[in-house]
Amino acid sequence: MSTAADSVMELTRHPESSPINAPYRADERTTRKSQRTESSFLDTIVGRRGSLRSILSQVEAVAGTNTTVLITGETGTGKEVIARAIHELSPRRNRNLVKVNCAAMPAGLLESELFGHERGAFTGAINSHVGRFALADRGTLFLDEIGDMPLELQPKLLRVLQEREFEAVGSTRTTRVDVRVVAATNQDLKQMVRDREFREDLYYRLNAFPIYLPPLRERKADIPELVEYFVQQFAASMDKTIETIPEDTMRSLVRHCWPGNIRELQNYIARGVILSNDGIFEPAPLESCEPLEPEVSNPTLEEKVRREILAACQRANWKLGGPRGAAARLGLKRTTLFYKMKRLGIAPPADHWQD
């Protein structure tokens, strides 16, 4: 019986012990680029089959405009790479690409980081600070994890998107900027709008040109190319020579579900290169993946509660406590949520314990 993974392997046709594909050698990559009048940042993106080909077409189409772009997709799917591609293919490529992680700092500090502050604006502000919007003037600002931006700060972001002006914290002077904004999130902003956790007007302003990055399990045709690229990359950095990838190994990698997406694959390949000897890629065994839960046509009350808790936990990025945690979203005490999760057999992924 033929499987999707078998079809992918048929396309790539790795022999029993296949050599690393030649297109990843630096000399041939240089030759390929020299044939173009102008090298493209897209040449550096690995995995150009199927859905990614369509995505890169969207990137090329929107890059030359000033349109705001919203990139969505699971963690580890390469949202920052696409944001950089948009910048590098735009007329703003010679200006700054400034990055801000909206989940990495509290509301007060994030406002200062984005818009700057004047000396004495708040306790500890002993010097003036230039914000990221000012640094990105005539360039691009990448707002990562935009779904974690506090509600109270969202009107100020909306204003600078619409009016291209803002005031630094503690200042009455209006600063005008020309900034192209690219935002990214792994959260469902539409659902957050319905839950009144994200402003509807800001969502539609950010969603002017949406780009969705599918998870790696839906891009199996790209996995062999990614594997070969990462093997070569890490072998070079570790001063190793790896000439072959066994067919069984590649087949297992293609069939794996990769819940952590490209980031997980990259880390796994790095470990495998460390363990490999004699020029053959021999990685550690893959961890088992939990199968996707089948759809239930007439779910019981317990199944409905379980789904509701899972959805809240995922929207909160598995943060259970706090004002934006899953317990608050469900209107429960944190201890009550813990009890319900234990009874229903719900546990966060290993890398998401936050409480």
XYZ file of C-alpha atoms in Angstrom:
355
model
C 0.000 0.000 0.000
C 1.459 3.356 -1.031
C 1.609 6.119 1.590
C 2.130 9.864 1.309
C 5.633 9.381 2.699
C 6.330 6.740 0.034
C 5.191 9.149 -2.683
C 7.566 11.792 -1.353
C 10.423 9.334 -1.325
C 9.529 8.367 -4.903
C 9.980 11.999 -5.847
C 13.385 12.275 -4.171
C 14.575 8.725 -5.027
C 17.271 8.321 -2.426
C 19.164 5.136 -3.227
C 19.801 2.686 -0.415
C 22.538 4.891 0.937
C 22.267 8.244 -0.796
C 24.863 11.009 -1.081
C 24.104 14.502 0.121
C 22.557 16.285 -2.863
C 24.954 18.467 -4.835
C 22.772 21.657 -5.002
C 23.791 22.485 -1.436
C 27.506 22.794 -2.206
C 28.727 26.359 -1.957
C 30.459 26.409 -5.354
C 27.327 25.353 -7.276
C 25.104 27.695 -5.261
C 27.463 30.554 -6.184
C 27.382 29.565 -9.863
C 23.586 29.453 -9.834
C 23.390 32.936 -8.326
C 25.945 34.407 -10.724
C 23.649 33.536 -13.611
C 21.135 36.038 -12.282
C 21.486 39.761 -12.683
C 20.553 40.160 -9.028
C 20.644 37.460 -6.348
C 17.444 36.962 -4.403
C 17.085 36.334 -0.698
C 14.611 33.614 -1.678
C 17.557 31.564 -2.965
C 18.607 31.065 0.638
C 15.269 29.554 1.683
C 15.364 25.769 1.747
C 12.327 23.666 0.882
C 10.622 25.099 -2.188
C 8.135 22.382 -3.134
C 4.335 22.371 -2.865
C 2.755 24.910 -0.539
C 5.982 26.796 0.129
C 6.303 27.645 -3.559
C 2.929 29.398 -3.384
C 3.944 31.184 -0.170
C 7.160 32.484 -1.709
C 5.140 33.785 -4.658
C 3.029 35.733 -2.183
C 6.198 37.067 -0.545
C 7.549 38.294 -3.880
C 4.207 39.889 -4.746
C 3.814 41.856 -1.503
C 7.463 42.696 -0.796
C 7.622 45.664 -3.142
C 4.638 47.370 -1.531
C 4.197 49.120 1.829
C 1.308 46.832 2.810
C 1.228 45.487 6.370
C 1.682 41.703 6.457
C 0.415 39.251 9.089
C 2.256 35.910 9.146
C 0.505 33.100 11.012
C 1.455 29.516 11.734
C 2.558 27.153 14.457
C 5.727 27.725 16.476
C 8.830 26.776 14.542
C 7.411 27.095 11.021
C 9.804 29.876 9.971
C 7.759 33.058 10.391
C 10.850 35.177 11.059
C 12.534 33.860 7.894
C 9.527 34.955 5.828
C 9.534 38.371 7.524
C 13.200 38.801 6.617
C 12.491 37.728 3.039
C 9.781 40.401 2.746
C 12.251 43.017 3.957
C 15.159 41.842 1.783
C 13.023 41.855 -1.369
C 11.564 45.298 -0.650
C 12.829 48.772 -1.603
C 13.598 49.157 2.112
C 16.300 46.447 2.055
C 19.102 48.968 2.656
C 17.401 50.246 5.801
C 16.941 48.585 9.186
C 14.927 45.450 9.838
C 14.061 45.917 13.518
C 12.623 43.005 15.528
C 10.480 43.095 18.663
C 9.131 40.080 20.560
C 5.864 41.303 22.071
C 5.719 38.360 24.491
C 9.151 38.964 25.973
C 8.409 42.025 28.117
C 5.635 43.537 30.289
C 3.266 46.203 28.977
C 5.069 49.230 30.447
C 8.442 48.168 29.161
C 7.048 47.161 25.766
C 5.535 50.634 25.246
C 8.904 52.223 25.980
C 10.672 49.716 23.731
C 8.352 50.446 20.809
C 7.923 54.206 21.132
C 10.835 55.299 23.308
C 10.730 57.465 26.450
C 11.984 60.792 27.701
C 14.368 61.196 30.590
C 12.415 61.167 33.854
C 9.276 59.726 32.243
C 9.136 57.073 34.961
C 11.193 55.791 37.871
C 14.538 54.608 36.582
C 14.370 56.539 33.301
C 17.657 58.332 33.838
C 18.243 58.795 30.105
C 16.090 59.247 27.030
C 15.511 56.111 24.956
C 14.901 55.831 21.220
C 12.139 53.336 20.447
C 12.025 50.620 17.809
C 9.608 52.540 15.589
C 12.090 55.399 15.340
C 14.956 52.968 14.673
C 12.923 51.346 11.893
C 12.110 54.658 10.153
C 12.161 54.062 6.360
C 12.763 50.394 7.106
C 10.761 47.432 8.401
C 9.532 46.604 11.909
C 8.896 42.924 12.671
C 6.440 42.480 15.557
C 6.737 38.849 16.633
C 4.112 37.235 18.909
C 1.713 40.115 18.230
C -1.093 38.161 19.924
C 0.641 38.751 23.267
C 0.564 42.540 22.983
C -1.407 43.895 25.992
C -4.851 45.319 25.199
C -3.997 48.689 26.716
C -1.113 49.147 24.268
C -2.998 48.104 21.136
C -4.682 51.508 20.489
C -1.287 53.174 20.357
C -0.061 50.611 17.835
C -3.236 51.103 15.786
C -2.643 54.834 15.705
C 0.928 54.570 14.420
C -0.197 52.098 11.748
C -2.940 54.441 10.562
C -1.454 57.880 11.151
C 2.271 57.066 11.053
C 2.876 59.116 14.160
C 3.323 58.610 17.906
C 4.552 60.231 21.092
C 7.325 58.750 23.200
C 6.467 57.937 26.818
C 6.617 61.172 28.815
C 6.783 63.375 25.710
C 4.285 65.806 24.160
C 6.220 65.967 20.880
C 4.717 64.000 17.997
C 7.148 61.959 15.922
C 6.295 60.975 12.367
C 7.745 57.785 10.892
C 7.674 55.817 7.648
C 7.720 52.187 8.820
C 6.546 49.029 7.092
C 5.140 46.612 9.691
C 5.276 42.816 9.434
C 3.607 40.976 12.332
C 3.571 37.296 13.260
C 1.692 35.070 15.676
C 1.022 31.417 16.445
C -2.317 32.317 18.043
C -5.814 32.478 16.574
C -6.349 36.238 16.460
C -9.904 35.848 15.161
C -10.813 33.837 18.241
C -9.008 36.358 20.443
C -11.134 39.106 18.871
C -14.274 37.103 19.689
C -12.983 36.637 23.257
C -12.328 40.398 23.473
C -8.628 39.742 24.032
C -7.522 41.508 20.854
C -8.890 44.655 19.245
C -10.969 43.978 16.146
C -9.871 47.171 14.382
C -6.209 46.355 15.002
C -6.699 42.803 13.724
C -8.130 44.012 10.417
C -5.402 46.633 10.115
C -2.675 44.007 10.610
C -4.402 41.436 8.414
C -4.117 43.529 5.254
C -2.060 40.789 3.587
C -2.169 37.467 5.480
C 0.412 34.718 4.904
C -0.166 31.314 6.529
C 2.778 28.961 7.037
C 1.657 25.323 7.170
C 3.230 22.972 9.725
C 6.021 20.680 8.591
C 3.740 17.618 8.778
C 1.829 19.157 5.855
C 5.042 19.836 3.906
C 6.495 16.326 3.707
C 7.860 16.955 0.219
C 10.215 19.567 1.720
C 11.640 17.344 4.469
C 14.372 15.555 2.428
C 15.720 18.872 1.169
C 15.680 20.349 4.677
C 17.368 17.275 6.143
C 20.161 17.360 3.563
C 20.677 21.087 4.070
C 20.886 20.842 7.875
C 23.162 17.792 7.744
C 25.577 19.674 5.499
C 25.344 22.844 7.602
C 26.054 21.155 10.933
C 28.681 18.796 9.528
C 30.611 21.805 8.219
C 30.330 23.679 11.532
C 31.486 20.575 13.475
C 34.315 19.807 11.012
C 32.792 16.457 10.056
C 32.299 14.753 6.712
C 28.902 13.110 6.166
C 28.444 11.697 2.693
C 25.363 9.474 2.936
C 21.917 9.413 4.521
C 20.466 5.871 4.657
C 17.133 5.524 2.888
C 15.443 4.058 5.981
C 16.582 7.059 8.004
C 15.204 9.517 5.456
C 11.952 7.610 5.209
C 11.505 7.765 9.013
C 12.195 11.507 9.035
C 9.629 12.115 6.295
C 6.981 10.079 8.121
C 7.546 11.770 11.497
C 4.952 14.345 12.599
C 7.440 17.026 13.835
C 5.227 18.866 16.360
C 8.010 21.432 16.827
C 8.209 21.923 13.043
C 11.408 23.135 11.360
C 12.999 24.193 14.651
C 12.562 20.694 16.060
C 13.927 19.115 12.864
C 16.952 21.416 12.941
C 17.786 20.532 16.540
C 17.286 16.829 15.858
C 19.648 16.926 12.869
C 22.264 18.747 14.955
C 22.159 15.962 17.569
C 22.338 13.365 14.804
C 25.446 14.940 13.268
C 27.148 14.871 16.668
C 26.417 11.130 16.963
C 27.354 10.228 13.374
C 30.683 8.697 12.305
C 32.267 7.101 9.240
C 30.543 9.515 6.866
C 27.046 8.115 7.477
C 24.252 10.101 9.103
C 23.042 8.002 12.044
C 20.705 10.029 14.281
C 19.198 9.054 17.624
C 15.779 7.297 17.609
C 12.803 9.578 17.023
C 10.417 10.219 19.882
C 6.926 8.900 19.296
C 4.278 11.420 18.254
C 0.849 11.501 19.833
C -1.745 10.766 17.135
C -4.206 13.501 16.282
C -7.516 13.072 18.087
C -10.302 11.913 15.761
C -13.299 14.153 15.277
C -16.308 13.086 17.329
C -19.645 13.645 15.589
C -21.670 13.707 18.835
C -19.245 14.530 21.628
C -20.183 13.906 25.247
C -20.245 16.710 27.805
C -16.846 15.554 29.099
C -15.393 15.656 25.571
C -16.766 19.168 25.066
C -15.186 20.322 28.351
C -11.891 18.713 27.350
C -11.918 20.478 23.982
C -12.719 23.813 25.614
C -9.848 23.450 28.098
C -7.413 22.384 25.370
C -8.402 25.347 23.183
C -7.959 27.809 26.067
C -4.567 26.332 26.981
C -3.350 26.508 23.395
C -4.515 30.123 22.992
C -2.678 30.995 26.199
C 0.437 29.175 24.923
C -0.046 26.749 27.865
C 0.321 29.473 30.469
C -2.264 28.458 33.077
C -2.145 31.265 35.649
C -2.082 35.044 35.408
C -4.571 37.507 33.932
C -4.039 36.164 30.374
C -3.621 32.520 31.313
C -5.952 29.642 30.497
C -7.657 29.696 33.906
C -8.664 33.347 33.489
C -9.912 32.680 29.960
C -12.147 29.905 31.278
C -13.310 31.864 34.338
C -11.793 29.278 36.690
C -9.406 29.341 39.605
C -5.998 27.996 38.679
C -6.323 25.147 41.188
C -9.695 24.185 39.695
C -8.194 24.131 36.216
C -5.321 21.932 37.433
C -7.847 19.498 38.914
C -9.925 19.352 35.725
C -6.845 18.872 33.557
C -5.622 16.016 35.747
C -9.047 14.330 35.708
C -9.323 14.658 31.914
C -5.746 13.590 31.255
C -4.650 16.919 29.787
C -0.955 17.739 30.110
C 1.088 20.542 28.524
C 3.820 19.652 26.020
C 7.164 19.015 27.724
C 8.563 22.416 26.729
C 5.524 24.424 27.864
C 5.480 24.058 31.655
C 4.998 27.641 32.815
C 3.230 27.272 36.144
